CSV table of C-alpha atoms in Angstrom, one decimal:
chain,number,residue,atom,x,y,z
Q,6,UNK,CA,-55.5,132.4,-45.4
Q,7,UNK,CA,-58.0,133.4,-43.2
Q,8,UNK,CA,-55.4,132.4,-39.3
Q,9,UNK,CA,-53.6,134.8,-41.1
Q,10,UNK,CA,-55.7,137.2,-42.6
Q,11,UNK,CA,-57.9,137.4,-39.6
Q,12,UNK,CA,-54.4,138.2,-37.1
Q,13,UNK,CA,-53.6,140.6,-39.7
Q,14,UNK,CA,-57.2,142.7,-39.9
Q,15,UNK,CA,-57.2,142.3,-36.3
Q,16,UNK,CA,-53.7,143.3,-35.5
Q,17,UNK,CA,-54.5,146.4,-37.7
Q,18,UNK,CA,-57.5,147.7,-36.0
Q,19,UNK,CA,-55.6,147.5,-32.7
Q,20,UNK,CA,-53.0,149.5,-33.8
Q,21,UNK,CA,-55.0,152.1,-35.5
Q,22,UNK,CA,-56.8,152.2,-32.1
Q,23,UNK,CA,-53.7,152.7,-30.2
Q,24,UNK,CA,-52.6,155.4,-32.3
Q,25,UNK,CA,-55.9,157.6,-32.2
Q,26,UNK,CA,-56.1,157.5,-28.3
Q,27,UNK,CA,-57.9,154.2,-27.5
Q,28,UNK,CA,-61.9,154.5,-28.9
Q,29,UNK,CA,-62.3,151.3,-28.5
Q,30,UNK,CA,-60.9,150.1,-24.9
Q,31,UNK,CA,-59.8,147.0,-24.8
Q,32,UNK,CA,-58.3,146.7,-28.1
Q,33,UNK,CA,-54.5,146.8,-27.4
Q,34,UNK,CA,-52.7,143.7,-28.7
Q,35,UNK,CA,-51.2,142.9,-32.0
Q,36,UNK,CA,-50.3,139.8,-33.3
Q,37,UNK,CA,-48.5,140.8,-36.7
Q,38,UNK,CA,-45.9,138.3,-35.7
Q,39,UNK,CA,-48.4,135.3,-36.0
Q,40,UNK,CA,-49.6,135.8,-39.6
Q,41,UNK,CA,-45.6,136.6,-40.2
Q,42,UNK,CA,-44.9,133.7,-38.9
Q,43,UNK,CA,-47.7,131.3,-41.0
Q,44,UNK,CA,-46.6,132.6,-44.0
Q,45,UNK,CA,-42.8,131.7,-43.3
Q,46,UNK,CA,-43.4,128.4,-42.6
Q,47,UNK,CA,-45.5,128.2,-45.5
Q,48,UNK,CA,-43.0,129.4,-47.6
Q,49,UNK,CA,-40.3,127.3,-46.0
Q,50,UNK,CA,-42.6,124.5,-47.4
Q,51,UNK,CA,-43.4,125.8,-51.0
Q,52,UNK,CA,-39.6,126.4,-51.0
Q,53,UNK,CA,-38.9,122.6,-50.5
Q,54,UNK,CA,-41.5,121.4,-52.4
Q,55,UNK,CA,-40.6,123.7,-55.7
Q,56,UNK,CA,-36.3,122.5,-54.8
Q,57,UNK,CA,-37.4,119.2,-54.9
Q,58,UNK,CA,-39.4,119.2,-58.2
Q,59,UNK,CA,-36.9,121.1,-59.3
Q,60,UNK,CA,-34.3,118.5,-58.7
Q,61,UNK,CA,-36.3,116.0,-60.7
Q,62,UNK,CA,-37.1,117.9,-63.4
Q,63,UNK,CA,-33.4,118.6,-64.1
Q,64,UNK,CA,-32.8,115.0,-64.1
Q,65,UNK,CA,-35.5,114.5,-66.6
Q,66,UNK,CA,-33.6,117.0,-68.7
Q,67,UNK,CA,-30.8,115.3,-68.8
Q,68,UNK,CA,-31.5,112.3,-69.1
Q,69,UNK,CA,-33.9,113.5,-72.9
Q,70,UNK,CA,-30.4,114.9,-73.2
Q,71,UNK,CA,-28.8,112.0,-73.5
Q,72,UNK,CA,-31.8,110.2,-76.1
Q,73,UNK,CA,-30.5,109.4,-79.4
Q,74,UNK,CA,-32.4,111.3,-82.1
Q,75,UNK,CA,-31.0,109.2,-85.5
Q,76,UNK,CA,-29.9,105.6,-86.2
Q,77,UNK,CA,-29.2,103.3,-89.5
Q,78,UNK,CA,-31.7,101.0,-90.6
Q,79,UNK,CA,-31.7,98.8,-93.6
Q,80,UNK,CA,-34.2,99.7,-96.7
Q,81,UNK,CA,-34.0,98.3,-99.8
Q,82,UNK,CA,-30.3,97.0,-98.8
Q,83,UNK,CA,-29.5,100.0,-98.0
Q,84,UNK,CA,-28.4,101.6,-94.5
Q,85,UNK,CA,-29.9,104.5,-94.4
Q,86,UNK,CA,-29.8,107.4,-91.2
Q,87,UNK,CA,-33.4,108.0,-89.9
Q,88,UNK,CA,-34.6,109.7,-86.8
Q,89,UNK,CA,-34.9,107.1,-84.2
Q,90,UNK,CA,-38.9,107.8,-83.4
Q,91,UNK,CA,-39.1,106.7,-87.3
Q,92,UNK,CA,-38.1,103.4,-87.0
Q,93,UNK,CA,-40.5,100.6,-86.6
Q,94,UNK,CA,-40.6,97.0,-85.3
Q,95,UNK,CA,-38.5,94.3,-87.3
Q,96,UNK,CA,-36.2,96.6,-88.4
Q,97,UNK,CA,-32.6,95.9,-89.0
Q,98,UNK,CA,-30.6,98.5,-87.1
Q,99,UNK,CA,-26.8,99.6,-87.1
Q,100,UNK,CA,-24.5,100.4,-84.2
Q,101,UNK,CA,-21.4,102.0,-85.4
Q,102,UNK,CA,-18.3,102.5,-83.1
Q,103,UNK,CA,-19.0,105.2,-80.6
Q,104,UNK,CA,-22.4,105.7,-81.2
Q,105,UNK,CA,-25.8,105.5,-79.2
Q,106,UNK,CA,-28.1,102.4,-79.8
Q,107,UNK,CA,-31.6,104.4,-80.7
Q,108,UNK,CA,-34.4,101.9,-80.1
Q,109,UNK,CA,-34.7,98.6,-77.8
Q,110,UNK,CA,-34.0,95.0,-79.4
Q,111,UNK,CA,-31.7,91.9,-80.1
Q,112,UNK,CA,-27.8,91.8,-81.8
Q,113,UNK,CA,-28.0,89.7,-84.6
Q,114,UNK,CA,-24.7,90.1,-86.1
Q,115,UNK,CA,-21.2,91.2,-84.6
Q,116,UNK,CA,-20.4,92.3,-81.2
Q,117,UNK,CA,-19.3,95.0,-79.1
Q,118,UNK,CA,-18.7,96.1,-75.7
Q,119,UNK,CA,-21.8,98.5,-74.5
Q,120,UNK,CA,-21.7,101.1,-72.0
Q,121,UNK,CA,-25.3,100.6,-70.1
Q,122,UNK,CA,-25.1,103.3,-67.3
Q,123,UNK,CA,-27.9,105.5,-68.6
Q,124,UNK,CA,-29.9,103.1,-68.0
Q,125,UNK,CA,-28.6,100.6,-65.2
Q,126,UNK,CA,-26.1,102.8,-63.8
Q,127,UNK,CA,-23.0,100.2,-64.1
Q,128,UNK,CA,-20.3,101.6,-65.2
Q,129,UNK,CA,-18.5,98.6,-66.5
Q,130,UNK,CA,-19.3,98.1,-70.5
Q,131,UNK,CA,-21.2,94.7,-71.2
Q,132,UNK,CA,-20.4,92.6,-74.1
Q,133,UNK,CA,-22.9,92.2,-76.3
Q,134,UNK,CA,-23.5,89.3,-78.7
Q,135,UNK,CA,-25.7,87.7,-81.2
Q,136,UNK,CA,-28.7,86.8,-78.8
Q,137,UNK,CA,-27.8,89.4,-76.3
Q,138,UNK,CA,-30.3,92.7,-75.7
Q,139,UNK,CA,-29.6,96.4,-76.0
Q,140,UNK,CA,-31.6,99.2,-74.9
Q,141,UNK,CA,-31.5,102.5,-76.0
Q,142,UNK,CA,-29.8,105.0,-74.9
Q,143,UNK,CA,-26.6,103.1,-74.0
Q,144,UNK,CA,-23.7,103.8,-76.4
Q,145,UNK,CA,-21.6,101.5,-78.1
Q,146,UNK,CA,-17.8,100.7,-77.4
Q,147,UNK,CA,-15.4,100.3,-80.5
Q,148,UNK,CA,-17.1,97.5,-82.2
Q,149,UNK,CA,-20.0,97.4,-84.5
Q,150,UNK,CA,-23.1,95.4,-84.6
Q,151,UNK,CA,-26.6,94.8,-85.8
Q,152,UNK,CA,-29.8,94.7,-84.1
Q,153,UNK,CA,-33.5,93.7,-84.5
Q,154,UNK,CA,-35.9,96.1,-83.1
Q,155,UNK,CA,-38.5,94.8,-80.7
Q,156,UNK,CA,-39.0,98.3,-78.5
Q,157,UNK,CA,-39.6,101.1,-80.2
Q,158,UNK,CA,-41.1,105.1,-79.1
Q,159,UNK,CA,-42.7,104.8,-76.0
Q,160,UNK,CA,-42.1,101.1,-75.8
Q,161,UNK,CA,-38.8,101.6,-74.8
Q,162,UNK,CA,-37.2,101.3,-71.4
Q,163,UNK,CA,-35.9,104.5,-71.7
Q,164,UNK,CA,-38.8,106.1,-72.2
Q,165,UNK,CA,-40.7,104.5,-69.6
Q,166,UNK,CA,-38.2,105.7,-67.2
Q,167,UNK,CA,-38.9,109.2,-68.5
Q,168,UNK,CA,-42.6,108.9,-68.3
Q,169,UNK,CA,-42.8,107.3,-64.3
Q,170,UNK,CA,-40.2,109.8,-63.7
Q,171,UNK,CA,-42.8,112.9,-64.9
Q,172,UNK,CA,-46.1,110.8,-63.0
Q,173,UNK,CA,-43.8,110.9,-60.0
Q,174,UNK,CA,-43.2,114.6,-60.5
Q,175,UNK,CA,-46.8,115.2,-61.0
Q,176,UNK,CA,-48.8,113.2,-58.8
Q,177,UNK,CA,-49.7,113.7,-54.9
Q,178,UNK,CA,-47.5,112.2,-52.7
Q,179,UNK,CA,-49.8,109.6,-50.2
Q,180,UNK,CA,-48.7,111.6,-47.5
Q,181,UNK,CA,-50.2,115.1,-49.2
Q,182,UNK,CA,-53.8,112.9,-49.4
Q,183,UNK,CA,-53.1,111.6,-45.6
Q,184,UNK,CA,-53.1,115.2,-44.3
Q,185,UNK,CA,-56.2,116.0,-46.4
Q,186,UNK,CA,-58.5,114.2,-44.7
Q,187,UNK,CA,-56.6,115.5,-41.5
Q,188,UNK,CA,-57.1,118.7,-42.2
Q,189,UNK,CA,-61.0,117.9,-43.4
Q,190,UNK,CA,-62.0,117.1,-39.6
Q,191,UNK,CA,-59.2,119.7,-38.0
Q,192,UNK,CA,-60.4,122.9,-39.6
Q,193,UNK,CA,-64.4,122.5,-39.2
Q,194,UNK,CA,-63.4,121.4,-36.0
Q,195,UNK,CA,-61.0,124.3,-34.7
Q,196,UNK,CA,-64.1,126.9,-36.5
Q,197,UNK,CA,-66.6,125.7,-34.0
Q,198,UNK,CA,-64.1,125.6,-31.1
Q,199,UNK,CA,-63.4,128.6,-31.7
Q,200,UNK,CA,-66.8,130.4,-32.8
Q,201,UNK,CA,-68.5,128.2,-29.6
Q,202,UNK,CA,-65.6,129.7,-27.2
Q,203,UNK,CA,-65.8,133.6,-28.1
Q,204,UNK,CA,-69.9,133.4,-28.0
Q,205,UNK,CA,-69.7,131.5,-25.0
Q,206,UNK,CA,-67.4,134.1,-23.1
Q,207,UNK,CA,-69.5,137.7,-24.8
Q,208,UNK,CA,-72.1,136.0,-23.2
Q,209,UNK,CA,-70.8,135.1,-19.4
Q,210,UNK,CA,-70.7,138.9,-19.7
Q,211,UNK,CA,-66.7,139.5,-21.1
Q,212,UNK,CA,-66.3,142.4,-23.2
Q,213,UNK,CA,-66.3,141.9,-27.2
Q,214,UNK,CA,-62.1,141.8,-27.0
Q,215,UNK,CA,-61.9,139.2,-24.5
Q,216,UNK,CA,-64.0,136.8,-26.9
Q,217,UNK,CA,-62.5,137.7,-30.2
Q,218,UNK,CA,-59.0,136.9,-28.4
């Protein structure tokens, strides 16, 4: 803000005195080009950095896209359809054909084949037997079975994935806190470099334009 704001101020007094016959002598260059130029590359970054959040927050949808919102639990030996952020620890759940497994836990009874590439990415469905473990939400092959839940809400794997993948979307990179304390000794730095060199050279006797450049 202010490499570019001072170029610009001083850029526009110079050619404001170039334009109403030279007042001020010595006054004669612009530098429009250099504040143009900040701002690109600054923009060129905000650009990235906005594409790239963008790119994970489009995964994120999809992927609460893809969370089951109902499954059948047992109640009063009954199999009853609730939403899946309803159903609670130790409860009796059940996969039908085709359908998504809702919450995290262990088969009890039957067996199917599950498709686990929402979560591990394989594409190859993995039997699943008494014993075995499911996580939500991969969905089940032609077969049906019945679970135990253990995982449940924000227990489950699935939405841990969701949560690191929004910390990792909203946190500072180590690299953004690396040039922080960079730029914490640069600027104060280049300030009295540059203040020390333009008093230095008004008073060795250079005119005020020489020193401000």
């Amino acid at each position: 803000a202010i490499g570019t704001s001072s170029a610009y101020l001083y850029s526009l007094f110079s050619f404001i005195n170039i334009n109403i016959g030279h007042p001020f002598p010595g006054f004669t260059h612009v530098y429009f080009e250099s504040a143009g130029v900040i701002l690109l590359f600054i923009t060129i970054g905000r650009y990235l950095e906005i594409k790239a959040k963008g790119r994970t927050t489009k995964v994120l949808s999809h992927l609460l896209s893809t969370s089951p919102v109902k499954g059948f639990v047992k109640r009063n030996d009954a199999w009853i359809e609730i939403p899946a952020d309803e159903i609670e620890i130790g409860n009796l759940v059940k996969v039908k054909p085709g359908s998504k497994i809702p919450v995290d836990g262990v088969v009890v009874e039957g067996s199917s084949e599950v498709d686990e590439s929402s979560i591990t990415g394989e594409s190859v469905p993995v039997s699943k037997n008494p014993g075995c473990y499911v996580t939500a939400p991969s969905i089940n092959g032609s077969g049906s079975f019945t679970f135990r839940a253990e995982m449940v809400g924000a227990d489950t794997v699935f939405s841990q994935i969701l949560r690191l993948g929004e910390e990792a979307n909203s946190t500072r990179a180590p690299i953004q806190s690396f040039a922080d304390k960079i730029v914490s000794v640069f600027v104060p730095l280049v300030f009295t470099i540059g203040i020390g060199s333009a008093i230095y050279w008004f008073f060795s006797g250079e005119s005020l334009f020489f020193s401000l450049n």
